[in-house]
Every structure is written in C-alpha cells, then in structure tokens.
Amino acid sequence: MTIIERPSTEVAIAGAVPVGVKPSEALGVFKRPAASSSWRDWVVTVDHKKLGIMYGVAAFVFFLIGGVEALLIRLQLIAPDGKVLNADQYNQMFTMHATTMVFLFVMPMAAAFANYFVPLQIGARDVAFPRINAFGFWCFLFGGLFLNSSWFLGGGADGGWFMYAPNSSTLFSPSHGVDFWTLGLQITGIASLTGAINLIVTILNMRAPGMKMMRMPIFTWMVLVTQFLLLFAIPVITVALFLLTFQRSFDATFFDVASGADPLLWQHLFWIFGHPEVYILILPSFGIISEVIPVFSKKPLFGYPVVAMSGAAIGFVGWGVWAHHMFASGLGPVSVTVFSMSTMAIAVPTGVKIVNWIMTMWGGKLTFAVPMLFAIGLVTQFTIGGLSGVTHAVAPSDTQQTDTYYIVAHFHYVLFGGAVFGLFAGFYYWWPKMFGRQLSESIGKWNFWLMVIGMNMTFGPMHILGLQGQPRRMFVWTEARAGEGLFNFGFWNRISSIGSFILSIGILLFIINIFYTHKMKKGALASNDPWDARTLEWMTDSPPKEHNFDVIPQINHLDEFFHRKYEQDSATHSVTQVHSADEVMAELNAHPDEHIHMPSRSYWPILLALSLPVIGYGLIYNRMLMAVGVAMVLLTMFGWAMEPATSPDEDFDPPESGDTHAKELVPHG
Amino acid sequence: MAESAIAHDHGVSHGAHASSTGLSNNKMGMWMFLGSECLLFGGLISTYMLYRGRVSSGPQPNNIFDIPFTSVSSFILLMSSLTMVLAVSSAQRKDDRNTNLWLTITALLGATFVGGQVYEFTAFYREGLGFTTSLFGSSFYALTGFHGVHVSVGIIMLMALVGMNRNNRIPGDKAEVVELIGLYWHFVDIIWIIIFTLVYLIPS
Amino acid sequence: MSTATTHEEATENHEVEHHGLSDKQYIVIALILAALTAIEVSTYYVDFGPFFMPTLLILMVIKFVTVVSYFMHLKFDNKIFSYLFYAGLLLAIAVYCGFLATFKFFLKQG
C-alpha cells in the first residue's frame, strides 16, 4: 500500500513553518487549495492526467463546433445558388472552420494525449512544470472561447485562416472578427509555447532510470519533435499577429500597400510558422499509430531508430519549405526552384515512415480492432493526400492548383485522413486506460467505416472540382456555368455534401459509443493491459492513480513492458509469454515507494489565464479594461511567484512514527 | 508574460527523484524560452530591415538617429549586465546584502536605459516620426518598443526579487532564481547589442 | 532500491564543478566589452572605408558571444543548454536570412 502525503487542510503549526518562508498563503489572499472530489478540484488541479482529459473534452467540443461550420459550408454548396449563407457569413464560416479545426481541435487534442501519456510512457509521476501545464490549458480554453465569442459580438473573422493582407485590414474587414482572431490566437499561442517548454523539459529531464532517449516510445519521440517545432514556430506567428494587431488597433502601416508596404511580409511570416505547423498537426498522429500498429501486429515496430530519426528530419526540413505556399505570388524563379526542391525532399522521410508501418504489419498476426482500423486508415488516406501533396511541390503544376478545390482536397486528406484518423486511433486505443472501460468494438467499426466512406465521398470529388477550376472560396455556383457530364460541378458538389453528412454520422457514432459505454454501462471493464501492449503506460492501473506508478520501474529495454512479459528463445527466435501483465505489475509493486510528494494544487494558473482575455476585450472595446487586465496579470504573477510548486514538507502533516496510516494520510492502492 | 512565470517556477522536486540529465528543470526551461525568443526578435528585426528604407513621409533613419545619445544608453545597458552577473555571483556566495545591492543597481541602470528610450521616442516624435508616419516609423517603434517592454518586464522582476529577498519570501533555491532572472536580463542586453549595430550604426 | 538507481543516473551527466569566474574577471570582461563598444561608436566619427560593415558585424558577434559565454555562463555550463539556445538562434538566422533573400535584400546591399 502506498501512502501519498497531501497538504493538510488545516493551517500548519506555527513552529513548523520554515524560517522566513510562509508560502502557503501567498499575499495573504488565498490558502492553498486542498484536495476535494467536487468540480473545484478540476479548476485548481495540476495533475497532468486531469489536464489531459480537460484538454480532450474542450478540444472535442471545439471539434463539434468546427464540424457544424463545415456542414453549413457543404449545405450552402449542395445546390446551385445556395441560400443557406450569404457571402459574408460564408467567409466567416470557412475562416472560423479552419481556425477552429487547426488551433482549437487538432493541436489541443494532440496536447491532450501528450499531457496524459508522455509522463506515463517515460515513467514519470508528473510533468516538469505542473502549474505552467495548468496555465497552458486554461490559456487554450479561454483563448478558444474568446475567439468564438466573436460570433455574438459582430461576427467572426472573415479573411481565411491564413488571413492574407490586405484582406485583414480594417478597410476590407471592418468588423471586430479579425481582432478577436489575432488576440485569440495570441492567447492560445501562449498555451502552445508554455506547453512546449513544459513537455520538452519533461521528456529530457524526467525519464525513469534507464529510459535512454532511444528507449522512449515513438509517441513520446514524436511529441518531442512536435514541441520543438512549436517552441520555435509560435514566436513567428506571435510577431505576425502583433504586427496585425498594431495595424488594426493603432493604425500602423505594416501591410498598407499605399504606404509602400509589401503584402508578402505577412505571407512569409505566416507560412514560416504555418509550414512547421502542419507537421505539428500530423506528427503526434504518426506517433499514435506507431504505437498502435506494432501492438495489433504482434511485432516490434520495424526500424524504430529510423522512424524516430525520420520524425526529427521532418521537423528539421519542415523549416525550409514554407514558400511553397506562395508559388503563385511572384517570388521569382530562384526562390521557387529552391523551395520546390526542398519540398520534394521532405516527402522522403514521410515516405520512409509509411514503409516502416507497412513493414511492421508485414508477416504480423494482425488483429483488426478499431484502433488498428483507424491506424491503417491513416496509412492509406494520408498516402493519398501525400501524393497529391507531391504534385504541389512541382511549381508549374502548383500554379494551376493554387486556390482551387484541389488544394482543399489535398489538405483534408492529410489533415482528416491523417491527423484526425490518428487521433481517433488514439481514442479507441487509450480509452480503456484513461477511463477504465472498453469502447464498443461493433459501434467503433461502424464509426470507422462511415468515417472512411464519408471522408472519401466528401474530399475525393474535390480533386476533380479543383482541377476543373472551382475556386477554393467560391460561395455559390450556378447551373449555367457548372459544366457538362462527368465534370459537372453540381454533381460532384452534391456527392461531396452528401459525403459530409455520412462523415458526421460516423462522428456521431463515436459520441453514441461513449454514452453506450459509460452512461449505459455496456462497455466491459478494462483490464490493465487489454491490448497486450508494449509500453509503460499499460504497466499501471486503468485508470492510473494520481501518482501514476507505485514504483518507478527500472528500464532495460525499448518496449520495456513487452520484455517483462515475453522472452525470446535465442536459438529459435520464438517468443513465449513468461508473465501475465498482472504478474509483472504485482512483482513491480511488491515494495511501493513511500512518501511520494505530488505537486500541490493552485489557484494561480486559472487566474493568470483569466486575465488574458480581459486584456483582449480591453484592447477591442475599452482601454481602461485593458489596464485592469494588465494589473490582474501582474498581481496573479506575484501570487504565483511566491507560492512554491510543491508545498514544502512542513505543509504536510508529519507521519507519526510507527503509524504510517495516520488520519491525514490518504491510503491508495 | 510567460517569461516571469517560468522564471518564478521552482519546479518540482519529487522527493528524491533527480532529473535524468542532472540539470535543473527551471534552467533548461529558461534556456529554451530564450531560444524561442530569438525567433521573436528575429522576426521583428527582419521586418525592420525590410522596411527601414521605405519612408513615404517623415524623416529618414539617418537624419533622425542621435548616435552619441544612443551610444551612451547602450553602454549603460551593457554595464547593467556586469552588475547583474555580480548579483548572481553574490547570490551564489549566499551574500544577501550584496545580492540586493547589485540587483537594485541593475534595475536602476535598466530604468535609465528605458528612460533614455522614452526620451528618444519623444524627441523622434517631435521631429515628425510617429508610429504611423511611415513603414520605417512603424517597424522601428515596434522593434525597439518590444525590446523596451522586455527591459521593463526585467526591471519589474528585479525589483520583485529584491523585495522578496528582503522578506525572505523566495521559495526554492534562491541563487538559481537570481541566475534565471540574470539569464533573461543578459538576453535582453544581447538583443540590444544586435539592434544597436543593425539599426543605429549601419545606415540604410 | 529505486532511489539508489536514481542517484546513479543523476551522476552520469552531472557537472560537479561550480562554474563561473571571479568578480574581478567579470569586470575585466566588462571593460573589454566597453572597449569594443567604443570602437563600434568610433565608426560613426572615423571613416573605415570598405571595412565599415565587416568591422561592425564582427564586433557585434564578438560582443554577443562574449556575453552569452561568460556572463550567461554558457561556456561553463552543460552543453545541452548551448544546444537549446544556439538551436533557436541559428534557426532564426537561417530562416530570416532566407526570408530576406526572397526579397532580394542582400543583392540590394552588395
């Protein structure tokens, strides 16, 4: 039985307070929040697992909002002369759809998995900076809500997700939508930056003993690469967003062509951020399926070091390809050639990964459980998107495709068929670990097939529409100009719109599956290791305890858990199971660690994050409110600074000698 | 604003759980943050380099810069790096009195620099260079203003540090906290080394 | 048991020496930096001809690296810190030079 010592709810005895330091009552405003089981615990929590779940829930809600926006777009285009939206609403809809899906769904959902599983996979009890972790989540949530509050305050942003100048200027976009967009993304950017620092330090510094870099699970590797990309890409978009804010709010001239500005400045800054961003979106999903495929093939990942290093290579080369988004902007032949070549080069490490996944499955004992289906779905659908991507690398062909539906088809295959399928593989794979129940396999299969059919019906026809010349952001089409026969705009637009509804039913089934599993209690209770998996996160309870592991394991192998369960005969190379998962855990936990100090709960992360939207609203509506926001930031930072991350020993009730089960100690286990 | 949050975070010592690399979480986080800041200032400097010659109205850069004045304020900021390093060194010797003294001097030198910048901005404004006058104006004020905000945040952190140190309210390893804020301060100084050369000394 | 192995792991990479210079050495470095700044400023008064730009850029780099190496202790600290910082710095230089190159910025200068 392990004892976790927790901060006492009572004030520490005066004599026990360390000399000079009185951290528990920072500024005398708040007492340190104590553990409780109510909703308040979620507000003040610094537990990476709870934060991971909150990231996931919030991101999924934004996914549904973004999905409704997508459906409205497809409804508008289902028939000629669509009347569902007017041109202005249509502009807002596609801008907010893309922004929501990229910044408020895929990125935070990857952050959800990273937060929850990276510490478990490397054998840590929490992240390096638990309060900053909490701060990051609240920044993301408040930034996202701030951004979406524009719907009720004069309409959303309407310049397209890359918000090219001069469309983003007050002249062409007079509503406050773009202001909400810049400031909202600025706030979520803080979330990404702090999250990046936190996760990198966690991965570099908090690995279990023996967990060398080349023994880390591939998901952790891909998270590491992703966070480095975020660390260096976020400041670039920060600059661009600041310049745009200065232009819109303080009449600066950065993108004002009349004063001699170069509109390409924005395009460069945006895409210097924007291209690493697409790898930020896809690499976590690559990591997820690199975990799933070996488990369901009963084989180790083929070429583990190659997969890890090709991920790093993608991250590195990803910095040298940004201008391929701008081939049609008149960069000049030298720039176009250079960026065209680097773009073709980056396809190589991606191709290497696809080969590795296929070689992992080759000759394996495949089980087609739902996580595996989604993983295979990613491999196939992403490859289609990757191939159409290579056609963009060829600059002359790209010039033809720029701003047509062909581009829309391409990035939905890589983003939906790639990133989103990977995330769904993650949902089904890790669900039993996170929530202790198995999602229904039969509903899951329906969920998968409807999503595959739906996405191919939705996005497949867009290749044809694009090559036929349908512009990317056209808000109506007319029968008169729709063309003939197989290339009729109307026919393919209708197929696409019907497909989007099939896709939605697929996603609805996922929600139904959750209700079926949990509300109706139909899902089987999960064992600790339901998939016979290979990595550390399965070597603990489902769901894990607050402190993750009773004993931090000593790591001797890549796929440590697998090696504890199985032994290989050196002569015949046959693998036999020598221990069950429960036996492995029983052996590990025979002598649990005592006196585990978990980081203490805090009010400051949510309060500091809450001050940021105040500054945002202040900048848009009232400069006095902005001053209030700045004051709140300063005050909360002082409070934060004076509070130690972990309450010192003196804040805990001392264990009474001989009796480790004293009343304040909460037994776990 | 993330910076001071990081600077002030004192990490987690999970009992006896030492870090895999043997290095401090906080210091590693701070260095990463500074690496990330390179891309922030890089973007602002590049924007300025692109736009410095684009003057549709108002004064040209070469006519407006007061090199002797800026040289003095640059020198002051450079010397504040010396006093900062002396503060760190005192803190490592656990010499509280000298730590506070050098931190205060550093903050005062920083404040002198910011004061000089305010004076410079006012002078430029009187000579007809507003934030919206030209691309040169917008990008110049954005770059140097961002730097000035960084210095000001540094001053606030230094003063807070002195105040907390006096009341013995710095949680965790005091020398490390001083060192982390020192790293931030030196970074702001080296950015100014670049700005002073590229913006002021090399004419467009 | 687990604590013992943790300690082994920690000492694997641990730098024990307490880094840094003496206060006197810091003052010497500051004086050198001041002298370099004086040379920089002198380019405003004295005509350096073709050496103008190279002098300024080289001095800038020397001052930058000196502050980073000595005042920020990077020279004496664990290499990981250097990698993290210089990764950001070099990436910034590479990316933004590429960015300015697409505007033919360097051609106009030369």
PDB file of C-alpha atoms in Angstrom, chain A residues 51-253:
ATOM      1  CA  LEU A  51      -5.488  18.373 -17.524  1.00  0.00           C
ATOM      2  CA  GLY A  52      -5.147  15.896 -20.379  1.00  0.00           C
ATOM      3  CA  ILE A  53      -8.804  14.920 -20.043  1.00  0.00           C
ATOM      4  CA  MET A  54      -9.868  18.578 -19.886  1.00  0.00           C
ATOM      5  CA  TYR A  55      -7.802  19.334 -22.989  1.00  0.00           C
ATOM      6  CA  GLY A  56      -9.532  16.427 -24.695  1.00  0.00           C
ATOM      7  CA  VAL A  57     -13.075  17.380 -23.726  1.00  0.00           C
ATOM      8  CA  ALA A  58     -12.614  21.046 -24.649  1.00  0.00           C
ATOM      9  CA  ALA A  59     -10.943  20.171 -27.953  1.00  0.00           C
ATOM     10  CA  PHE A  60     -13.761  17.754 -28.792  1.00  0.00           C
ATOM     11  CA  VAL A  61     -16.383  20.418 -28.161  1.00  0.00           C
ATOM     12  CA  PHE A  62     -14.498  22.756 -30.486  1.00  0.00           C
ATOM     13  CA  PHE A  63     -14.332  19.862 -32.989  1.00  0.00           C
ATOM     14  CA  LEU A  64     -18.124  19.700 -32.967  1.00  0.00           C
ATOM     15  CA  ILE A  65     -18.399  23.478 -33.404  1.00  0.00           C
ATOM     16  CA  GLY A  66     -15.951  23.359 -36.306  1.00  0.00           C
ATOM     17  CA  GLY A  67     -17.885  20.419 -37.725  1.00  0.00           C
ATOM     18  CA  VAL A  68     -21.165  22.339 -37.706  1.00  0.00           C
ATOM     19  CA  GLU A  69     -19.408  25.171 -39.524  1.00  0.00           C
ATOM     20  CA  ALA A  70     -18.183  22.679 -42.131  1.00  0.00           C
ATOM     21  CA  LEU A  71     -21.677  21.264 -42.594  1.00  0.00           C
ATOM     22  CA  LEU A  72     -23.073  24.748 -43.170  1.00  0.00           C
ATOM     23  CA  ILE A  73     -20.436  25.267 -45.866  1.00  0.00           C
ATOM     24  CA  ARG A  74     -21.396  21.995 -47.541  1.00  0.00           C
ATOM     25  CA  LEU A  75     -25.120  22.794 -47.238  1.00  0.00           C
ATOM     26  CA  GLN A  76     -24.507  26.080 -48.989  1.00  0.00           C
ATOM     27  CA  LEU A  77     -22.794  24.291 -51.880  1.00  0.00           C
ATOM     28  CA  ILE A  78     -25.173  21.306 -52.181  1.00  0.00           C
ATOM     29  CA  ALA A  79     -27.357  23.086 -54.749  1.00  0.00           C
ATOM     30  CA  PRO A  80     -26.896  25.907 -57.241  1.00  0.00           C
ATOM     31  CA  ASP A  81     -27.412  29.458 -55.950  1.00  0.00           C
ATOM     32  CA  GLY A  82     -27.184  28.344 -52.311  1.00  0.00           C
ATOM     33  CA  LYS A  83     -29.250  30.411 -49.897  1.00  0.00           C
ATOM     34  CA  VAL A  84     -28.105  28.969 -46.570  1.00  0.00           C
ATOM     35  CA  LEU A  85     -25.441  31.604 -46.042  1.00  0.00           C
ATOM     36  CA  ASN A  86     -24.750  34.947 -47.594  1.00  0.00           C
ATOM     37  CA  ALA A  87     -21.299  35.780 -48.912  1.00  0.00           C
ATOM     38  CA  ASP A  88     -20.217  37.473 -45.717  1.00  0.00           C
ATOM     39  CA  GLN A  89     -21.403  34.639 -43.482  1.00  0.00           C
ATOM     40  CA  TYR A  90     -19.752  32.164 -45.821  1.00  0.00           C
ATOM     41  CA  ASN A  91     -16.409  33.970 -45.432  1.00  0.00           C
ATOM     42  CA  GLN A  92     -16.738  33.839 -41.665  1.00  0.00           C
ATOM     43  CA  MET A  93     -17.741  30.200 -41.783  1.00  0.00           C
ATOM     44  CA  PHE A  94     -14.718  28.898 -43.685  1.00  0.00           C
ATOM     45  CA  THR A  95     -12.329  31.119 -41.752  1.00  0.00           C
ATOM     46  CA  MET A  96     -13.626  30.004 -38.388  1.00  0.00           C
ATOM     47  CA  HIS A  97     -13.966  26.368 -39.509  1.00  0.00           C
ATOM     48  CA  ALA A  98     -10.283  26.188 -40.422  1.00  0.00           C
ATOM     49  CA  THR A  99      -9.103  28.176 -37.424  1.00  0.00           C
ATOM     50  CA  THR A 100     -11.166  26.056 -35.048  1.00  0.00           C
ATOM     51  CA  MET A 101     -10.078  22.741 -36.514  1.00  0.00           C
ATOM     52  CA  VAL A 102      -6.390  23.630 -36.623  1.00  0.00           C
ATOM     53  CA  PHE A 103      -5.883  25.647 -33.450  1.00  0.00           C
ATOM     54  CA  LEU A 104      -8.720  24.503 -31.244  1.00  0.00           C
ATOM     55  CA  PHE A 105      -9.121  20.862 -32.164  1.00  0.00           C
ATOM     56  CA  VAL A 106      -6.121  19.055 -33.668  1.00  0.00           C
ATOM     57  CA  MET A 107      -3.404  20.912 -31.747  1.00  0.00           C
ATOM     58  CA  PRO A 108      -5.050  20.716 -28.301  1.00  0.00           C
ATOM     59  CA  MET A 109      -6.235  17.161 -28.869  1.00  0.00           C
ATOM     60  CA  ALA A 110      -2.638  16.182 -29.557  1.00  0.00           C
ATOM     61  CA  ALA A 111      -1.738  18.152 -26.429  1.00  0.00           C
ATOM     62  CA  ALA A 112      -4.356  16.124 -24.547  1.00  0.00           C
ATOM     63  CA  PHE A 113      -2.698  12.848 -25.464  1.00  0.00           C
ATOM     64  CA  ALA A 114       0.775  14.281 -24.903  1.00  0.00           C
ATOM     65  CA  ASN A 115      -0.173  15.555 -21.457  1.00  0.00           C
ATOM     66  CA  TYR A 116      -1.807  12.342 -20.413  1.00  0.00           C
ATOM     67  CA  PHE A 117       0.564   9.787 -21.868  1.00  0.00           C
ATOM     68  CA  VAL A 118       4.047  11.273 -22.103  1.00  0.00           C
ATOM     69  CA  PRO A 119       4.664  11.139 -18.329  1.00  0.00           C
ATOM     70  CA  LEU A 120       3.190   7.632 -18.218  1.00  0.00           C
ATOM     71  CA  GLN A 121       5.277   6.465 -21.164  1.00  0.00           C
ATOM     72  CA  ILE A 122       8.548   7.729 -19.713  1.00  0.00           C
ATOM     73  CA  GLY A 123       7.775   6.577 -16.186  1.00  0.00           C
ATOM     74  CA  ALA A 124       7.323   9.978 -14.538  1.00  0.00           C
ATOM     75  CA  ARG A 125       4.848  10.959 -11.857  1.00  0.00           C
ATOM     76  CA  ASP A 126       4.012  14.317 -13.368  1.00  0.00           C
ATOM     77  CA  VAL A 127       5.335  16.908 -15.791  1.00  0.00           C
ATOM     78  CA  ALA A 128       8.249  19.244 -15.130  1.00  0.00           C
ATOM     79  CA  PHE A 129       6.140  22.374 -14.519  1.00  0.00           C
ATOM     80  CA  PRO A 130       2.701  21.282 -13.303  1.00  0.00           C
ATOM     81  CA  ARG A 131       1.367  24.793 -12.698  1.00  0.00           C
ATOM     82  CA  ILE A 132       2.561  26.007 -16.086  1.00  0.00           C
ATOM     83  CA  ASN A 133       0.845  22.958 -17.534  1.00  0.00           C
ATOM     84  CA  ALA A 134      -2.429  24.010 -15.921  1.00  0.00           C
ATOM     85  CA  PHE A 135      -1.849  27.597 -17.061  1.00  0.00           C
ATOM     86  CA  GLY A 136      -1.396  26.346 -20.632  1.00  0.00           C
ATOM     87  CA  PHE A 137      -4.694  24.505 -20.589  1.00  0.00           C
ATOM     88  CA  TRP A 138      -6.636  27.486 -19.264  1.00  0.00           C
ATOM     89  CA  CYS A 139      -4.980  29.760 -21.838  1.00  0.00           C
ATOM     90  CA  PHE A 140      -6.098  27.408 -24.587  1.00  0.00           C
ATOM     91  CA  LEU A 141      -9.640  27.214 -23.236  1.00  0.00           C
ATOM     92  CA  PHE A 142     -10.057  30.953 -22.624  1.00  0.00           C
ATOM     93  CA  GLY A 143      -8.339  31.793 -25.917  1.00  0.00           C
ATOM     94  CA  GLY A 144     -10.709  29.482 -27.760  1.00  0.00           C
ATOM     95  CA  LEU A 145     -13.769  30.871 -26.012  1.00  0.00           C
ATOM     96  CA  PHE A 146     -12.559  34.425 -26.631  1.00  0.00           C
ATOM     97  CA  LEU A 147     -12.119  33.641 -30.311  1.00  0.00           C
ATOM     98  CA  ASN A 148     -15.577  32.108 -30.575  1.00  0.00           C
ATOM     99  CA  SER A 149     -17.220  34.901 -28.593  1.00  0.00           C
ATOM    100  CA  SER A 150     -16.801  36.968 -31.774  1.00  0.00           C
ATOM    101  CA  TRP A 151     -19.854  35.151 -33.180  1.00  0.00           C
ATOM    102  CA  PHE A 152     -22.003  37.059 -30.697  1.00  0.00           C
ATOM    103  CA  LEU A 153     -20.123  40.346 -30.987  1.00  0.00           C
ATOM    104  CA  GLY A 154     -20.480  41.312 -34.606  1.00  0.00           C
ATOM    105  CA  GLY A 155     -19.363  38.200 -36.439  1.00  0.00           C
ATOM    106  CA  GLY A 156     -16.307  36.003 -36.759  1.00  0.00           C
ATOM    107  CA  ALA A 157     -13.082  36.628 -38.626  1.00  0.00           C
ATOM    108  CA  ASP A 158     -13.558  36.536 -42.370  1.00  0.00           C
ATOM    109  CA  GLY A 159     -10.155  36.687 -44.046  1.00  0.00           C
ATOM    110  CA  GLY A 160      -9.479  32.983 -44.477  1.00  0.00           C
ATOM    111  CA  TRP A 161      -7.415  31.026 -41.956  1.00  0.00           C
ATOM    112  CA  PHE A 162      -4.163  32.478 -43.280  1.00  0.00           C
ATOM    113  CA  MET A 163      -5.617  35.971 -43.146  1.00  0.00           C
ATOM    114  CA  TYR A 164      -3.675  37.476 -46.033  1.00  0.00           C
ATOM    115  CA  ALA A 165      -3.071  41.196 -46.162  1.00  0.00           C
ATOM    116  CA  PRO A 166      -4.713  43.414 -47.285  1.00  0.00           C
ATOM    117  CA  ASN A 167      -7.946  41.414 -46.682  1.00  0.00           C
ATOM    118  CA  SER A 168      -7.205  41.505 -42.977  1.00  0.00           C
ATOM    119  CA  SER A 169      -7.145  45.316 -42.840  1.00  0.00           C
ATOM    120  CA  THR A 170      -9.923  47.350 -41.265  1.00  0.00           C
ATOM    121  CA  LEU A 171     -10.865  48.558 -44.727  1.00  0.00           C
ATOM    122  CA  PHE A 172     -11.740  45.105 -46.059  1.00  0.00           C
ATOM    123  CA  SER A 173     -12.704  43.526 -42.760  1.00  0.00           C
ATOM    124  CA  PRO A 174     -14.344  46.249 -40.682  1.00  0.00           C
ATOM    125  CA  SER A 175     -15.968  44.013 -38.053  1.00  0.00           C
ATOM    126  CA  HIS A 176     -14.077  43.024 -34.897  1.00  0.00           C
ATOM    127  CA  GLY A 177     -13.794  39.446 -36.160  1.00  0.00           C
ATOM    128  CA  VAL A 178     -10.144  39.746 -37.155  1.00  0.00           C
ATOM    129  CA  ASP A 179      -9.296  41.449 -33.846  1.00  0.00           C
ATOM    130  CA  PHE A 180     -10.801  38.527 -31.955  1.00  0.00           C
ATOM    131  CA  TRP A 181      -8.893  36.214 -34.248  1.00  0.00           C
ATOM    132  CA  THR A 182      -5.477  37.809 -33.708  1.00  0.00           C
ATOM    133  CA  LEU A 183      -5.862  38.180 -29.956  1.00  0.00           C
ATOM    134  CA  GLY A 184      -7.481  34.762 -29.512  1.00  0.00           C
ATOM    135  CA  LEU A 185      -4.661  33.060 -31.368  1.00  0.00           C
ATOM    136  CA  GLN A 186      -2.158  35.081 -29.380  1.00  0.00           C
ATOM    137  CA  ILE A 187      -3.637  33.654 -26.166  1.00  0.00           C
ATOM    138  CA  THR A 188      -3.734  30.074 -27.446  1.00  0.00           C
ATOM    139  CA  GLY A 189      -0.165  30.670 -28.664  1.00  0.00           C
ATOM    140  CA  ILE A 190       0.905  31.259 -25.069  1.00  0.00           C
ATOM    141  CA  ALA A 191      -0.676  27.906 -24.271  1.00  0.00           C
ATOM    142  CA  SER A 192       1.348  26.213 -27.005  1.00  0.00           C
ATOM    143  CA  LEU A 193       4.616  27.889 -26.052  1.00  0.00           C
ATOM    144  CA  THR A 194       4.377  27.111 -22.354  1.00  0.00           C
ATOM    145  CA  GLY A 195       3.194  23.610 -23.204  1.00  0.00           C
ATOM    146  CA  ALA A 196       6.202  23.132 -25.470  1.00  0.00           C
ATOM    147  CA  ILE A 197       8.721  24.176 -22.817  1.00  0.00           C
ATOM    148  CA  ASN A 198       6.982  22.039 -20.236  1.00  0.00           C
ATOM    149  CA  LEU A 199       6.831  18.877 -22.327  1.00  0.00           C
ATOM    150  CA  ILE A 200      10.383  19.165 -23.677  1.00  0.00           C
ATOM    151  CA  VAL A 201      11.825  19.580 -20.186  1.00  0.00           C
ATOM    152  CA  THR A 202       9.646  16.701 -19.014  1.00  0.00           C
ATOM    153  CA  ILE A 203      10.902  14.401 -21.742  1.00  0.00           C
ATOM    154  CA  LEU A 204      14.549  15.405 -21.400  1.00  0.00           C
ATOM    155  CA  ASN A 205      14.669  15.510 -17.634  1.00  0.00           C
ATOM    156  CA  MET A 206      12.086  13.247 -16.067  1.00  0.00           C
ATOM    157  CA  ARG A 207      12.605   9.861 -17.645  1.00  0.00           C
ATOM    158  CA  ALA A 208      12.608   6.798 -15.415  1.00  0.00           C
ATOM    159  CA  PRO A 209      16.042   5.384 -14.594  1.00  0.00           C
ATOM    160  CA  GLY A 210      17.432   3.547 -17.620  1.00  0.00           C
ATOM    161  CA  MET A 211      14.973   5.183 -20.036  1.00  0.00           C
ATOM    162  CA  LYS A 212      17.533   6.405 -22.554  1.00  0.00           C
ATOM    163  CA  MET A 213      16.370   8.568 -25.440  1.00  0.00           C
ATOM    164  CA  MET A 214      16.484   5.596 -27.786  1.00  0.00           C
ATOM    165  CA  ARG A 215      14.318   3.566 -25.411  1.00  0.00           C
ATOM    166  CA  MET A 216      11.482   6.083 -25.431  1.00  0.00           C
ATOM    167  CA  PRO A 217       8.216   5.067 -27.094  1.00  0.00           C
ATOM    168  CA  ILE A 218       7.744   6.555 -30.556  1.00  0.00           C
ATOM    169  CA  PHE A 219       4.752   8.614 -29.447  1.00  0.00           C
ATOM    170  CA  THR A 220       6.964  10.389 -26.926  1.00  0.00           C
ATOM    171  CA  TRP A 221       9.572  10.928 -29.632  1.00  0.00           C
ATOM    172  CA  MET A 222       7.046  12.475 -31.979  1.00  0.00           C
ATOM    173  CA  VAL A 223       5.715  14.682 -29.177  1.00  0.00           C
ATOM    174  CA  LEU A 224       9.284  15.838 -28.537  1.00  0.00           C
ATOM    175  CA  VAL A 225       9.760  16.811 -32.184  1.00  0.00           C
ATOM    176  CA  THR A 226       6.350  18.493 -32.271  1.00  0.00           C
ATOM    177  CA  GLN A 227       7.080  20.535 -29.171  1.00  0.00           C
ATOM    178  CA  PHE A 228      10.393  21.741 -30.589  1.00  0.00           C
ATOM    179  CA  LEU A 229       8.534  22.835 -33.706  1.00  0.00           C
ATOM    180  CA  LEU A 230       6.032  24.692 -31.523  1.00  0.00           C
ATOM    181  CA  LEU A 231       8.789  26.228 -29.413  1.00  0.00           C
ATOM    182  CA  PHE A 232      10.342  27.856 -32.447  1.00  0.00           C
ATOM    183  CA  ALA A 233       7.280  28.395 -34.666  1.00  0.00           C
ATOM    184  CA  ILE A 234       4.956  30.080 -32.174  1.00  0.00           C
ATOM    185  CA  PRO A 235       7.137  33.217 -31.770  1.00  0.00           C
ATOM    186  CA  VAL A 236       6.994  33.767 -35.526  1.00  0.00           C
ATOM    187  CA  ILE A 237       3.192  33.836 -35.608  1.00  0.00           C
ATOM    188  CA  THR A 238       3.332  35.949 -32.460  1.00  0.00           C
ATOM    189  CA  VAL A 239       5.265  38.596 -34.386  1.00  0.00           C
ATOM    190  CA  ALA A 240       2.879  38.426 -37.316  1.00  0.00           C
ATOM    191  CA  LEU A 241      -0.178  38.680 -35.061  1.00  0.00           C
ATOM    192  CA  PHE A 242       1.313  41.599 -33.136  1.00  0.00           C
ATOM    193  CA  LEU A 243       2.035  43.464 -36.365  1.00  0.00           C
ATOM    194  CA  LEU A 244      -1.545  42.872 -37.492  1.00  0.00           C
ATOM    195  CA  THR A 245      -2.919  43.989 -34.135  1.00  0.00           C
ATOM    196  CA  PHE A 246      -0.803  47.160 -34.298  1.00  0.00           C
ATOM    197  CA  GLN A 247      -2.091  47.795 -37.783  1.00  0.00           C
ATOM    198  CA  ARG A 248      -5.739  47.293 -36.901  1.00  0.00           C
ATOM    199  CA  SER A 249      -5.796  48.866 -33.459  1.00  0.00           C
ATOM    200  CA  PHE A 250      -3.125  51.566 -33.690  1.00  0.00           C
ATOM    201  CA  ASP A 251      -3.030  52.375 -37.428  1.00  0.00           C
ATOM    202  CA  ALA A 252       0.475  51.068 -38.050  1.00  0.00           C
ATOM    203  CA  THR A 253       1.367  50.628 -41.707  1.00  0.00           C
TER     204      THR A 253
END
